[in-house]
Amino acid sequence: MMTSKLPEFVPAKGFKYTASPNPGWTYGQGVESTPEGRAWAEGEKAGWKTIDTSTADPRQLYATLISGIVPRPVAFVSTISEDGIHNLAPMSWFNQVSSSPPVISIACSHTSKGAKDTVRNIRATKGFTVNIISEPWVEQANICSIDAPPEVSEWAISGLRTIPSVHVKAPRVRESAFSMECELLQEVNIIHPETQAVTTTLVLGTVRFVHIRNDVIDPVRGVVDPGKMRPVARMGGITYGSVSTGYMLTRESWANKEQEIRKALGDDLGGRKL
């Protein structure tokens, strides 16, 4: 796809809430109950492509997985080497693991030379920061994915600015409206079953401090307003996505809904008819 021929980017103005895709859904009702659902179910007639991961081409498998596991949040990770070289890297194999204690995960694939700078730096210093990327500076963050040598700091290339952390040596990204100071909790090496080579390192980090810019906080709920923070998401290939619309779905409790569910579906709820 030629990006020069794409329409101009239009920044989202706030976060728009809509009704859910099927607000009239009720217990046991299949996807075919709406026109959109029937069109979705019709697609199954095209059949399935099944991939045996043990024999698939590694590059194609990588492309397939990142195209299907979407959208992914992006961790913009700041680290410092033992020699004092600052490093910045965006990583989309990232998520929250626990809130009590607060733990996040990032996974970094290895190259033919071994672990990347981010993993080596975290091993050496035990500290790092994770900064959430917003749309106005996504290009500055993306350039930090360049395969610069270890002695080169991505900060100068990106044009982004540092702001001191209060607990770890690695600085936060001043432009980030949501940053976390983390300490290494655990490192897990993913080993290929055939070659016994380490292909990826999973890093678990304990969040020690969270920094939120006041202008992105919802004044009523005291949490981040996505329309103000304008976070980005990763899709397949080199594609990023915007987060500008959403809908709310209630998380029901069995204690409150059991009678209603049994009235609608009867007592045979054990899954024997699957």
XYZ file of C-alpha atoms in Angstrom:
274
model
C 0.000 0.000 0.000
C 1.397 3.405 -1.029
C 1.013 5.713 1.959
C 1.505 8.761 -0.286
C -1.885 8.025 -1.882
C -3.815 7.693 1.365
C -6.230 10.405 2.558
C -4.926 12.897 5.086
C -5.098 11.894 8.741
C -7.947 13.544 10.647
C -7.378 13.733 14.421
C -10.249 12.403 16.494
C -12.094 14.987 18.577
C -12.807 13.265 21.837
C -13.977 9.714 22.447
C -17.437 8.884 21.091
C -19.676 6.416 22.890
C -22.293 4.520 20.887
C -24.880 1.859 21.629
C -23.532 -1.703 21.579
C -23.704 -3.682 18.309
C -26.764 -5.669 19.462
C -28.429 -3.954 22.461
C -31.511 -6.186 22.119
C -29.575 -9.434 22.634
C -30.978 -11.877 25.184
C -29.821 -15.157 26.749
C -29.157 -18.010 24.312
C -29.777 -15.868 21.243
C -27.414 -16.712 18.377
C -25.475 -14.339 16.190
C -28.002 -14.709 13.334
C -30.565 -12.616 15.237
C -29.417 -9.389 13.536
C -28.709 -8.545 9.872
C -25.079 -7.812 10.747
C -24.845 -11.115 12.606
C -26.363 -13.064 9.704
C -23.857 -11.492 7.314
C -21.053 -12.476 9.699
C -22.286 -16.068 9.974
C -22.558 -16.256 6.171
C -18.806 -15.790 5.942
C -18.258 -19.220 7.485
C -19.313 -20.774 4.173
C -15.936 -19.765 2.761
C -14.373 -22.370 5.040
C -11.324 -22.245 7.297
C -7.591 -22.024 6.784
C -5.839 -24.171 9.372
C -2.168 -23.570 10.084
C 0.089 -26.157 11.675
C 2.492 -23.952 13.619
C 5.101 -26.714 13.821
C 5.605 -26.678 10.046
C 4.643 -23.106 9.116
C 7.208 -20.672 7.733
C 8.315 -18.601 10.765
C 8.072 -15.254 8.989
C 4.620 -15.974 7.618
C 3.485 -17.261 11.000
C 4.697 -14.052 12.642
C 2.801 -11.943 10.081
C -0.333 -14.036 10.563
C -0.296 -13.853 14.351
C 0.208 -10.091 14.594
C -2.557 -9.563 12.015
C -5.029 -11.620 14.040
C -4.080 -10.685 17.603
C -5.385 -7.117 17.368
C -5.639 -4.430 18.529
C -2.568 -4.483 20.747
C -1.561 -1.779 23.249
C 1.914 -0.355 22.745
C 4.539 -0.016 25.477
C 7.109 2.669 24.768
C 9.967 1.399 26.928
C 12.752 3.588 28.270
C 15.897 1.883 29.620
C 19.542 2.674 30.419
C 22.519 0.413 29.772
C 25.301 -0.320 32.261
C 27.417 2.195 30.332
C 24.766 4.901 30.672
C 23.399 4.748 27.120
C 19.698 5.614 27.002
C 17.394 3.445 24.891
C 13.816 3.857 23.660
C 11.767 1.124 21.970
C 8.070 0.636 21.136
C 6.757 -2.866 21.926
C 3.294 -4.196 21.174
C 3.685 -7.548 22.931
C 2.591 -5.787 26.095
C -0.207 -5.865 28.633
C -1.269 -5.635 32.260
C -0.876 -8.868 34.227
C -2.132 -7.922 37.681
C -3.412 -4.879 39.555
C -2.625 -6.157 43.060
C 0.309 -6.102 43.005
C 0.474 -3.954 39.849
C 2.427 -5.969 37.269
C 2.847 -5.467 33.527
C 4.417 -7.681 30.870
C 6.479 -6.932 27.798
C 7.896 -9.537 25.426
C 10.885 -8.882 23.196
C 11.948 -11.190 20.379
C 15.642 -11.956 19.965
C 17.744 -11.383 16.861
C 20.588 -13.511 15.538
C 22.808 -11.572 17.959
C 20.684 -12.466 20.982
C 18.594 -10.261 23.249
C 17.830 -6.711 22.147
C 19.030 -3.621 23.991
C 15.812 -3.270 25.997
C 16.104 -6.720 27.574
C 19.856 -6.412 28.196
C 19.368 -3.038 29.860
C 16.554 -4.273 32.099
C 18.696 -7.239 33.148
C 21.558 -4.929 34.016
C 19.747 -2.121 35.843
C 16.515 -3.847 36.961
C 14.492 -0.713 36.179
C 12.587 0.734 33.209
C 9.656 2.962 32.351
C 6.658 2.183 30.154
C 5.149 5.197 28.421
C 1.850 5.159 26.554
C 2.003 6.682 23.061
C -0.520 9.293 21.932
C -1.395 10.195 18.337
C 0.314 13.635 18.207
C 3.758 12.039 18.615
C 3.366 8.545 17.154
C 5.937 9.226 14.396
C 8.521 10.212 16.986
C 7.865 6.973 18.855
C 7.832 4.788 15.756
C 11.291 5.871 14.603
C 12.633 4.327 17.813
C 11.951 0.883 16.310
C 14.967 1.462 14.057
C 17.740 -1.122 14.467
C 20.278 1.357 15.798
C 23.509 -0.056 17.308
C 23.714 -0.279 21.119
C 25.934 2.805 21.427
C 23.286 5.008 19.726
C 20.451 6.514 21.757
C 17.059 6.786 20.078
C 16.199 9.901 22.103
C 18.140 12.247 19.814
C 16.726 10.647 16.677
C 13.138 10.895 17.920
C 13.175 14.504 19.120
C 11.350 13.426 22.283
C 12.272 14.846 25.695
C 13.105 13.190 29.001
C 11.593 13.826 32.407
C 13.230 12.320 35.512
C 11.692 9.320 37.214
C 11.378 9.249 40.990
C 12.321 5.614 41.598
C 14.212 4.133 38.620
C 17.189 5.470 36.677
C 15.484 5.311 33.288
C 13.667 8.570 32.495
C 10.063 8.891 31.465
C 9.020 10.357 28.127
C 7.881 13.920 28.797
C 5.386 13.809 25.939
C 3.628 10.740 27.378
C 0.473 11.502 29.363
C 0.592 8.104 31.130
C 3.866 6.591 32.322
C 4.812 3.787 34.697
C 8.066 3.299 36.573
C 8.779 -0.418 36.767
C 11.196 -2.795 38.461
C 12.135 -6.186 37.035
C 10.052 -8.841 38.782
C 10.784 -11.887 36.653
C 12.325 -12.815 33.333
C 11.114 -15.820 31.327
C 13.049 -17.026 28.308
C 10.957 -18.673 25.574
C 12.942 -21.606 24.171
C 12.294 -23.129 20.757
C 11.489 -26.839 21.288
C 13.606 -28.014 18.344
C 16.623 -25.697 18.264
C 16.682 -25.010 22.027
C 17.478 -21.408 21.128
C 15.985 -18.545 23.135
C 13.661 -16.772 20.697
C 11.887 -14.309 22.985
C 12.221 -12.952 26.507
C 9.123 -12.194 28.549
C 9.707 -9.490 31.148
C 7.375 -9.053 34.113
C 7.693 -5.689 35.788
C 6.279 -4.443 39.073
C 4.819 -0.950 38.681
C 6.223 1.272 41.438
C 4.913 4.660 40.349
C 2.290 5.836 37.843
C 2.387 9.349 36.381
C -0.751 10.752 34.702
C -0.953 14.177 33.119
C -3.780 16.097 34.752
C -5.332 17.242 31.486
C -6.187 13.660 30.419
C -7.934 12.692 33.660
C -11.734 12.444 33.706
C -12.664 14.975 36.432
C -15.637 12.911 37.597
C -14.232 9.373 37.681
C -10.590 10.236 38.299
C -9.340 7.853 35.579
C -7.876 8.377 32.111
C -10.210 9.809 29.472
C -9.300 8.001 26.195
C -10.569 10.904 24.129
C -8.084 13.204 25.808
C -5.122 10.815 25.891
C -5.689 9.566 22.311
C -3.701 6.333 22.678
C -2.597 4.355 19.637
C -2.915 0.617 19.004
C -0.925 -1.767 16.832
C -2.505 -3.842 14.109
C -0.894 -6.220 11.613
C 2.185 -5.401 9.555
C 3.339 -1.815 10.114
C -0.182 -0.519 10.760
C -1.198 1.562 13.756
C -4.803 2.257 14.723
C -6.733 5.024 16.453
C -8.930 4.548 19.516
C -11.824 6.969 19.099
C -15.128 5.095 19.604
C -16.450 2.597 22.097
C -19.528 1.084 23.727
C -20.251 -0.196 27.216
C -21.325 -3.753 28.070
C -22.443 -4.608 31.590
C -20.584 -7.389 33.398
C -23.472 -9.306 34.955
C -23.433 -11.360 38.171
C -24.923 -14.858 38.420
C -26.539 -13.994 41.750
C -28.584 -11.234 40.121
C -29.362 -12.938 36.807
C -29.714 -16.673 37.583
C -33.518 -16.707 37.780
C -33.854 -14.647 34.608
C -31.466 -16.939 32.713
C -33.192 -20.131 33.923
C -36.577 -18.707 32.983
C -35.350 -18.016 29.457
C -33.388 -21.239 28.889
C -34.646 -23.804 31.390
C -32.532 -25.871 33.745
C -30.340 -27.622 31.159
C -27.349 -25.245 31.363
C -24.584 -27.832 31.691
C -23.400 -27.650 28.093
C -24.582 -31.147 27.125
C -26.183 -29.844 23.925
C -23.013 -28.239 22.531
